[in-house]
JSON list of C-alpha atoms in Angstrom, two decimals:
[
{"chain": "A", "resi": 1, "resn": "UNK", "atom": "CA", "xyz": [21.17, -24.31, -4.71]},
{"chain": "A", "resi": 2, "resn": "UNK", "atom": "CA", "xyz": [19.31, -25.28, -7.97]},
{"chain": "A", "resi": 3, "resn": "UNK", "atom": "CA", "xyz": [15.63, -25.47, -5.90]},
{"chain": "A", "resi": 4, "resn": "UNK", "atom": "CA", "xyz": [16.83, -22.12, -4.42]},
{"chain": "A", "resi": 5, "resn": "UNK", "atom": "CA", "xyz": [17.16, -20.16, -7.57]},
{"chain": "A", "resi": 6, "resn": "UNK", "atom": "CA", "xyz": [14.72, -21.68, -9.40]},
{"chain": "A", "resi": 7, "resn": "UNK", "atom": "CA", "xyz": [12.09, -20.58, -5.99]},
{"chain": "A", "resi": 8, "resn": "UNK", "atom": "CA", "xyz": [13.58, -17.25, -6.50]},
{"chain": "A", "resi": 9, "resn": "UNK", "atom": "CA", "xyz": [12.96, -16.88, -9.58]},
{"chain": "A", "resi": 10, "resn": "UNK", "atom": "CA", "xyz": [9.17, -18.25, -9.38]},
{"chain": "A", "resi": 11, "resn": "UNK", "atom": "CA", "xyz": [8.81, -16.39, -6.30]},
{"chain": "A", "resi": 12, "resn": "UNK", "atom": "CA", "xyz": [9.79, -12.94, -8.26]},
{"chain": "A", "resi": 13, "resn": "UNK", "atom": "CA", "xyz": [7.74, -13.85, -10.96]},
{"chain": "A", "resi": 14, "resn": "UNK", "atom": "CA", "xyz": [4.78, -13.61, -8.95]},
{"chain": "A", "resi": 15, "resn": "UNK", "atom": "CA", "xyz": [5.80, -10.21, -7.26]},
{"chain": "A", "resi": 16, "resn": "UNK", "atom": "CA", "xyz": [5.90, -9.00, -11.18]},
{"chain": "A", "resi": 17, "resn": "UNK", "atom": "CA", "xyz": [2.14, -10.64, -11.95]},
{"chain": "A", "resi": 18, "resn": "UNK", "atom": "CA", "xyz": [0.95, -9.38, -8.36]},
{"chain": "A", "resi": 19, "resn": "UNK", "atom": "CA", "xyz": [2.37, -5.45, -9.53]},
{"chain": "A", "resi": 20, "resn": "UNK", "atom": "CA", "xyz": [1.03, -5.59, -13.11]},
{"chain": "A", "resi": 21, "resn": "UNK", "atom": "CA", "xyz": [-2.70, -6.67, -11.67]},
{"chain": "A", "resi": 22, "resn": "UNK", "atom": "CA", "xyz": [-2.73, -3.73, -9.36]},
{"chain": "A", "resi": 23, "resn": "UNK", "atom": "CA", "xyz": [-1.26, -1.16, -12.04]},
{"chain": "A", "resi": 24, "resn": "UNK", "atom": "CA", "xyz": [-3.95, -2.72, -14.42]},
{"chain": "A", "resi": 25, "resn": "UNK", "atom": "CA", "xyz": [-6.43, -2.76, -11.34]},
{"chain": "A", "resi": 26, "resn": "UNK", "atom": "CA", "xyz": [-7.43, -6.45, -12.37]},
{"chain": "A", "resi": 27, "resn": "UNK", "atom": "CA", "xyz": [-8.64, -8.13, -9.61]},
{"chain": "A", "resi": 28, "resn": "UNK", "atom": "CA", "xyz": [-9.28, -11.28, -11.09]},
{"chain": "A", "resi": 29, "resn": "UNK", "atom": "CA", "xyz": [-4.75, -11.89, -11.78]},
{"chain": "A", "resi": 30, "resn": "UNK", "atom": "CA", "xyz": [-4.28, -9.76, -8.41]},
{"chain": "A", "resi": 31, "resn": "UNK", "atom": "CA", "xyz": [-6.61, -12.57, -6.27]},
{"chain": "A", "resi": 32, "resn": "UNK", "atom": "CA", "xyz": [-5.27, -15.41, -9.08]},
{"chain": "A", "resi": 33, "resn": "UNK", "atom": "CA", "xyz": [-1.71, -14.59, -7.33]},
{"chain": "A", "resi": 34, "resn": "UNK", "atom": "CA", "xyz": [-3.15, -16.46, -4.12]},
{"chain": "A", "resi": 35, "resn": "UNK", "atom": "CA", "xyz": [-3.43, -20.38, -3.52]},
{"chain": "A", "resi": 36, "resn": "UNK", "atom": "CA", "xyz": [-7.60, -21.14, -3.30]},
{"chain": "A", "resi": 37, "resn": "UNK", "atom": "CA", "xyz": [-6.95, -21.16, 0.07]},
{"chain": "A", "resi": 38, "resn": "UNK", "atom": "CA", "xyz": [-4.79, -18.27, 0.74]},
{"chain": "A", "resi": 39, "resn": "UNK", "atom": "CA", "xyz": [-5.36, -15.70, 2.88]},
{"chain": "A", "resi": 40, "resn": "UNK", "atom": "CA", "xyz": [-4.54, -11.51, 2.79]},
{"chain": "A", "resi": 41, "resn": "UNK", "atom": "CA", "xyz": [-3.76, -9.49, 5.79]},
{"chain": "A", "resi": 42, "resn": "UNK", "atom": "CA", "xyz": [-4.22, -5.95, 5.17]},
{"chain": "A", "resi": 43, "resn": "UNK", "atom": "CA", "xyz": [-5.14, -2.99, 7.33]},
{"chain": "A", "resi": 44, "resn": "UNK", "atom": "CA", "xyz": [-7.09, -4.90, 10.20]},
{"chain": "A", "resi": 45, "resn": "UNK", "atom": "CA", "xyz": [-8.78, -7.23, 7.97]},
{"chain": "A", "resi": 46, "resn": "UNK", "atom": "CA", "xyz": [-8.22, -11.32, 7.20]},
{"chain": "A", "resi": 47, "resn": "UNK", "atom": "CA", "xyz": [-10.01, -11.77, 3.88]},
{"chain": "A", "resi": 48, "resn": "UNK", "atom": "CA", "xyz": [-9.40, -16.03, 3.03]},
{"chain": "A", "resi": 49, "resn": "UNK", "atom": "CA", "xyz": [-9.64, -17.33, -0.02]},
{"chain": "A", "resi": 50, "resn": "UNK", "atom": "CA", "xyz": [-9.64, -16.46, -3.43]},
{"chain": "A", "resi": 51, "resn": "UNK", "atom": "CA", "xyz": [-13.10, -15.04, -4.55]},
{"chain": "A", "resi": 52, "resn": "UNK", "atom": "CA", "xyz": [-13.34, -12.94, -1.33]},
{"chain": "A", "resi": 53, "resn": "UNK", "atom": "CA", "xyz": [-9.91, -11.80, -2.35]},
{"chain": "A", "resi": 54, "resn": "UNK", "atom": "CA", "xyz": [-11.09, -11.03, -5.41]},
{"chain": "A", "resi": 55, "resn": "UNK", "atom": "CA", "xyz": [-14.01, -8.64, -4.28]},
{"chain": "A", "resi": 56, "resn": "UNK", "atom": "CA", "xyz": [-11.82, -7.16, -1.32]},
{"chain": "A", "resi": 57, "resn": "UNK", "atom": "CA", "xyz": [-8.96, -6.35, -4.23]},
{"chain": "A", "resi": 58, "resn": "UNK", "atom": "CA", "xyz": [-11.77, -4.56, -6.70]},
{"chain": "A", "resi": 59, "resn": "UNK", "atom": "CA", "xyz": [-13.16, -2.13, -3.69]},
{"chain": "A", "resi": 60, "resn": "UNK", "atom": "CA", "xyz": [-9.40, -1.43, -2.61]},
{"chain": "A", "resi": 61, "resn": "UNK", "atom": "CA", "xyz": [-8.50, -0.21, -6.32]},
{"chain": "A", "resi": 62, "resn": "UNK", "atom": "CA", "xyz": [-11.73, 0.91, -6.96]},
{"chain": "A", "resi": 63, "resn": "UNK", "atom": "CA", "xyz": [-11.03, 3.75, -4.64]},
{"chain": "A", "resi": 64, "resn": "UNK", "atom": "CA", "xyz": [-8.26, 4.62, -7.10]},
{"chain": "A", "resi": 65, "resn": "UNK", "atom": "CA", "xyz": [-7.42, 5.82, -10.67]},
{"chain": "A", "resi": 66, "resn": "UNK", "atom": "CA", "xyz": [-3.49, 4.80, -10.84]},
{"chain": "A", "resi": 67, "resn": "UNK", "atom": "CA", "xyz": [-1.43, 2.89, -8.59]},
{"chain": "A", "resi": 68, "resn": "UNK", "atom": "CA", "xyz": [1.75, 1.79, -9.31]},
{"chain": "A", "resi": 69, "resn": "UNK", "atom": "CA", "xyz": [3.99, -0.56, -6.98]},
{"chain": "A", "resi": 70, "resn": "UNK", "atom": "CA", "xyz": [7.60, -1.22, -6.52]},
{"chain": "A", "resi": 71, "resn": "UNK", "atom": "CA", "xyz": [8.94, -3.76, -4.59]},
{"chain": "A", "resi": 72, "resn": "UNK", "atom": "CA", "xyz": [12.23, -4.66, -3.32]},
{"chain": "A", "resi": 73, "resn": "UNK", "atom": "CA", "xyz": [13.48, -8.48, -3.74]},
{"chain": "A", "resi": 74, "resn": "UNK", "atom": "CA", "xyz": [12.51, -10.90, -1.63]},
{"chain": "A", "resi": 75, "resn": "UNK", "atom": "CA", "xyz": [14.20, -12.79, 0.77]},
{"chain": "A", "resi": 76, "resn": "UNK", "atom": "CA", "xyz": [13.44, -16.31, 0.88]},
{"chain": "A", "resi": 77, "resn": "UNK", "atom": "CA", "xyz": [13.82, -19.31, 2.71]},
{"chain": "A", "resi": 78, "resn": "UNK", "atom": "CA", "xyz": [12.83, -22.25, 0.47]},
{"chain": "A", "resi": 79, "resn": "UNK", "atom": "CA", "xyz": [12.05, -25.77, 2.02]},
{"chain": "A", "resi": 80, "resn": "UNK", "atom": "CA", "xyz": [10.00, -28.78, -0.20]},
{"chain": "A", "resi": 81, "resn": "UNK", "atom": "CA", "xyz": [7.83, -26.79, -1.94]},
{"chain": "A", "resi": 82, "resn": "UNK", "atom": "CA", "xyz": [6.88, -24.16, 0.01]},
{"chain": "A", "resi": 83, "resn": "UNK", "atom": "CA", "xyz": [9.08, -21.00, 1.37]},
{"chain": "A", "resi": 84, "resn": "UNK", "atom": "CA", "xyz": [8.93, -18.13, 3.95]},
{"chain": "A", "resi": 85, "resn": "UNK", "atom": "CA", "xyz": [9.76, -14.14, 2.49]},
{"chain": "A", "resi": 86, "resn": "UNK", "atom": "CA", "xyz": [9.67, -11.08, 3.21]},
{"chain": "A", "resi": 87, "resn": "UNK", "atom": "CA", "xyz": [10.05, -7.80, 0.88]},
{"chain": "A", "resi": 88, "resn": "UNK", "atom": "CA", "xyz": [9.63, -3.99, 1.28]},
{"chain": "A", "resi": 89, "resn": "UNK", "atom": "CA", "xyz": [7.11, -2.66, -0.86]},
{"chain": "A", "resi": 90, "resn": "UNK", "atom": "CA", "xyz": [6.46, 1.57, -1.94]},
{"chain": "A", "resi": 91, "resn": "UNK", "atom": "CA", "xyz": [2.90, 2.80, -3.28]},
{"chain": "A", "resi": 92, "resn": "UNK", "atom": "CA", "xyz": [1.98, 5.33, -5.46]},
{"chain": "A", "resi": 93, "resn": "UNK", "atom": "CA", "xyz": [-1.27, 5.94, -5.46]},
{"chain": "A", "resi": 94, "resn": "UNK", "atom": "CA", "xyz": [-3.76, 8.83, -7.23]},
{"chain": "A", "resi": 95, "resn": "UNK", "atom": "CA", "xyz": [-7.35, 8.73, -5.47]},
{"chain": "A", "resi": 96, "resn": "UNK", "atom": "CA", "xyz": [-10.24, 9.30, -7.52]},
{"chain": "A", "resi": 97, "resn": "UNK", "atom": "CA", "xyz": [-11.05, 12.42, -5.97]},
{"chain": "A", "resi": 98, "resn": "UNK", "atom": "CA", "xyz": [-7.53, 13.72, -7.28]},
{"chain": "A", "resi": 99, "resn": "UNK", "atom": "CA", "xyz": [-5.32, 13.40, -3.93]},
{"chain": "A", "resi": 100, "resn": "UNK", "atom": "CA", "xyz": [-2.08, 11.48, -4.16]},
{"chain": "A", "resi": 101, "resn": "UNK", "atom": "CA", "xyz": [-0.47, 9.44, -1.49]},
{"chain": "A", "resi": 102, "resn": "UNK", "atom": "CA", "xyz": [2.55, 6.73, -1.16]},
{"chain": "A", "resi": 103, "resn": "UNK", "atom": "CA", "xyz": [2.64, 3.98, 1.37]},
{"chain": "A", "resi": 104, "resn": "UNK", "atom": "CA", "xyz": [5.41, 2.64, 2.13]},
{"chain": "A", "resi": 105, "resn": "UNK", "atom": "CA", "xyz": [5.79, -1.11, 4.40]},
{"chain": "A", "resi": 106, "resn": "UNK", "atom": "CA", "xyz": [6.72, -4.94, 4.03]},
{"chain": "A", "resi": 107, "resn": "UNK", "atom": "CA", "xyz": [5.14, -8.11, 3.14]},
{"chain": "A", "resi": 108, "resn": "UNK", "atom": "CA", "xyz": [5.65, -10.88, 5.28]},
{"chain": "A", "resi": 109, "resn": "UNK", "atom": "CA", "xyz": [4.59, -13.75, 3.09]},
{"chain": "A", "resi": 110, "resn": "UNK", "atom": "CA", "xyz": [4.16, -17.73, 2.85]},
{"chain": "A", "resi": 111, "resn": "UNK", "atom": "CA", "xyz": [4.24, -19.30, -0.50]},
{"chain": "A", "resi": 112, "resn": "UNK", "atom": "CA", "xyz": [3.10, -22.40, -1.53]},
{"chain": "A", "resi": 113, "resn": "UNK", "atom": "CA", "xyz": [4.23, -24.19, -5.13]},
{"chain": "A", "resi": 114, "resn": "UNK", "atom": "CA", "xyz": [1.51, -25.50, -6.75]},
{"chain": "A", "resi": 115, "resn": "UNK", "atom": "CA", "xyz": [1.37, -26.74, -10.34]},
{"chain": "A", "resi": 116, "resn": "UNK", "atom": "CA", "xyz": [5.10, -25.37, -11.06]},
{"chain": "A", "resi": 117, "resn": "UNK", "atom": "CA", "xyz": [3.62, -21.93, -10.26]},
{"chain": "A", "resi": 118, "resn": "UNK", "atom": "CA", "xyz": [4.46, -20.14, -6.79]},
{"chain": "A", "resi": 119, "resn": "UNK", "atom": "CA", "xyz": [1.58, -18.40, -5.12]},
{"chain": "A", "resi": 120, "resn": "UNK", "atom": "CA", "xyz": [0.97, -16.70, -2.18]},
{"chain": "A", "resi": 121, "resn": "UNK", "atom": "CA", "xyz": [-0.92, -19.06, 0.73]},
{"chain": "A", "resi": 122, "resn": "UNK", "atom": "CA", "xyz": [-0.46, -16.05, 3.19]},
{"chain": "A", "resi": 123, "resn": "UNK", "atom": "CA", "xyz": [0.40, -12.13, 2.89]},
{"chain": "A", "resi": 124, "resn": "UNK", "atom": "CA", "xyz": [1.02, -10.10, 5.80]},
{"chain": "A", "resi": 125, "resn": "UNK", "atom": "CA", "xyz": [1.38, -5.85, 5.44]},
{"chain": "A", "resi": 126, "resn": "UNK", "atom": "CA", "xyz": [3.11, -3.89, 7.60]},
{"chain": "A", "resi": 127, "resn": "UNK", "atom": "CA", "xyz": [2.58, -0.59, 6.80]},
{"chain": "A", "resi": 128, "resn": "UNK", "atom": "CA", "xyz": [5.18, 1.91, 7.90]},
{"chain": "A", "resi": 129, "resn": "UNK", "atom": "CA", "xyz": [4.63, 5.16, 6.09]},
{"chain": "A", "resi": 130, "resn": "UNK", "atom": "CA", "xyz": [1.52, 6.82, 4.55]},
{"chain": "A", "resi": 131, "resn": "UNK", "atom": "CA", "xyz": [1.39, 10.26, 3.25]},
{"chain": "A", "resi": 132, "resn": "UNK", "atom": "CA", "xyz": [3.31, 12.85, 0.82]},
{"chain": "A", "resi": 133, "resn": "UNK", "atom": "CA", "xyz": [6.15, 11.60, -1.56]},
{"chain": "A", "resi": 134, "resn": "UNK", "atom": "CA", "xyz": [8.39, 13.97, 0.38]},
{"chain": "A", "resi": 135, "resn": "UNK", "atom": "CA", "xyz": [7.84, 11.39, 3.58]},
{"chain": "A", "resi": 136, "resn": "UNK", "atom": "CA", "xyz": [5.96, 14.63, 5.53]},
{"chain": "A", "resi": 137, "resn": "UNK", "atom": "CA", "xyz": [3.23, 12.15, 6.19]},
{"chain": "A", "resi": 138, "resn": "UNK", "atom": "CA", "xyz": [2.30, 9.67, 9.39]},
{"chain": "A", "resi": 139, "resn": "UNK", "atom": "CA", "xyz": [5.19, 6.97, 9.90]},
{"chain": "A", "resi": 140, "resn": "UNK", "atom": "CA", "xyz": [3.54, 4.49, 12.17]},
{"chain": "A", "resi": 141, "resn": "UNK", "atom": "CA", "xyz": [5.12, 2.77, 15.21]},
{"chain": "A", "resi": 142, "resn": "UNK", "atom": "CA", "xyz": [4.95, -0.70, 14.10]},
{"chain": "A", "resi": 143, "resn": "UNK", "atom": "CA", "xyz": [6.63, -3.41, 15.31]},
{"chain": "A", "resi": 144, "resn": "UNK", "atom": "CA", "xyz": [10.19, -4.39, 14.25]},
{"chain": "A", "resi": 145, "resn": "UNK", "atom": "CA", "xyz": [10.42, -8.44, 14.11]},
{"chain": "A", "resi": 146, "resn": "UNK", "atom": "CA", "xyz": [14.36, -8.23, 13.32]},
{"chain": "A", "resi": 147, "resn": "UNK", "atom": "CA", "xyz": [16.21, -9.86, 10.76]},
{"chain": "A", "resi": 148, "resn": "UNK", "atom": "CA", "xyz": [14.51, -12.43, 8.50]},
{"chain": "A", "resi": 149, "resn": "UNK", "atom": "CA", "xyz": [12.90, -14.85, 8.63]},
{"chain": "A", "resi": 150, "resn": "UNK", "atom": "CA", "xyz": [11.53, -13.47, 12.41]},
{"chain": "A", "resi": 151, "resn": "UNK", "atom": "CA", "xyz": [8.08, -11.93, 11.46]},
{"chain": "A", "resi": 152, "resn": "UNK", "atom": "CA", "xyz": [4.78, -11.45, 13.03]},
{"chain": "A", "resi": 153, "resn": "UNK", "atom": "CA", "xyz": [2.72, -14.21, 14.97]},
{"chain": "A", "resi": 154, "resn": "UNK", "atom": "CA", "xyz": [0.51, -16.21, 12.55]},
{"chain": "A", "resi": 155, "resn": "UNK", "atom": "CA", "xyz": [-2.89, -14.72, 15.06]},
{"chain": "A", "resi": 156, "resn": "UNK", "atom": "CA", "xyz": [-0.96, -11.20, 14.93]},
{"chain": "A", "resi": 157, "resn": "UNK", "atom": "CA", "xyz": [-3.10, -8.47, 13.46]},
{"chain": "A", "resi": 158, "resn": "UNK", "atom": "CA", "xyz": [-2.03, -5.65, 10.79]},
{"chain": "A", "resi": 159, "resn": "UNK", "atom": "CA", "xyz": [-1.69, -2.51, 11.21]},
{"chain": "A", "resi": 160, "resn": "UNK", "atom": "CA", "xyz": [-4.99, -0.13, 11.01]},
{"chain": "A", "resi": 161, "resn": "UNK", "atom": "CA", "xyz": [-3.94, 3.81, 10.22]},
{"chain": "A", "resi": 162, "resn": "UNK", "atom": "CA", "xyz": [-5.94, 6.22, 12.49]},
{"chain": "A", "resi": 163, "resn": "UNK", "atom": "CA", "xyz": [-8.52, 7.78, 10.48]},
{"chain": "A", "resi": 164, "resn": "UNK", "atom": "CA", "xyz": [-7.13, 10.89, 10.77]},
{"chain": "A", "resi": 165, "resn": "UNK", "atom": "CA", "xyz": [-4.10, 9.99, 8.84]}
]
């Protein structure tokens, strides 16, 4: 139980670090929040490793002027140093040309301890909901894996809005 709660408590830890780099829109803590190696799944794309998470992270929020994230707690399954989770995760987000959106979806993510310090080797996004605060938007018919820790295929691609949502 003692490796449990301590992972829990590393593994939140870095959900704080990886919301305070977006609401600061720092790039260089946001990609630091990954294992050299890790990888991001987001919107269609597979961007590896740390640097081109960095420059994928600083276009992202560059389109933005505030974001601010909350995210619900993980659930975790903790083995030897590394663990599976997966958490829900709402967006608030004020464009530079003035429009406002939230997104709402989950992280399905692998984590890797290295150091003492949890990171993420893998992040997965399923977005569910984009649009209005009121939840007038587009809800998109993703897929629904079950309960945790099922989750999607390792080759499995994310979710890509239409462009006219």
């Amino acid at each position: 139980m003692t490796d449990l709660i301590a992972a829990d408590v590393g593994i939140r830890q870095l959900h704080a670090r990886f919301a305070d780099a977006v609401w600061r829109q720092d790039a260089a803590e946001f990609s630091g929040c990954f294992a050299e190696d890790g990888l991001w799944k987001i919107a269609g794309m597979e961007i590896a490793g740390r640097e081109q998470i960095a420059e994928m992270c600083d276009k992202m929020l560059g389109r933005c002027s505030h974001i601010h994230i909350i995210t619900g707690l993980p659930i975790l399954d903790v083995k030897d140093g590394t663990a599976k989770g997966r958490l829900n995760m709402t967006e608030f987000a004020r464009m530079q040309d003035g429009s406002t959106a939230m997104t709402i979806g989950w992280y399905h993510d692998d984590y890797v301890e290295v150091g003492g310090r949890w990171l993420f080797k893998k992040r997965h996004w399923g977005m569910k909901y984009r649009g209005a605060p009121d939840l007038t938007g587009h809800f998109a018919d993703t897929p629904n894996y079950g309960a945790f820790p099922d989750g999607p295929a390792d080759d499995e691609p994310t979710y890509v809005r239409p462009a006219s949502v």
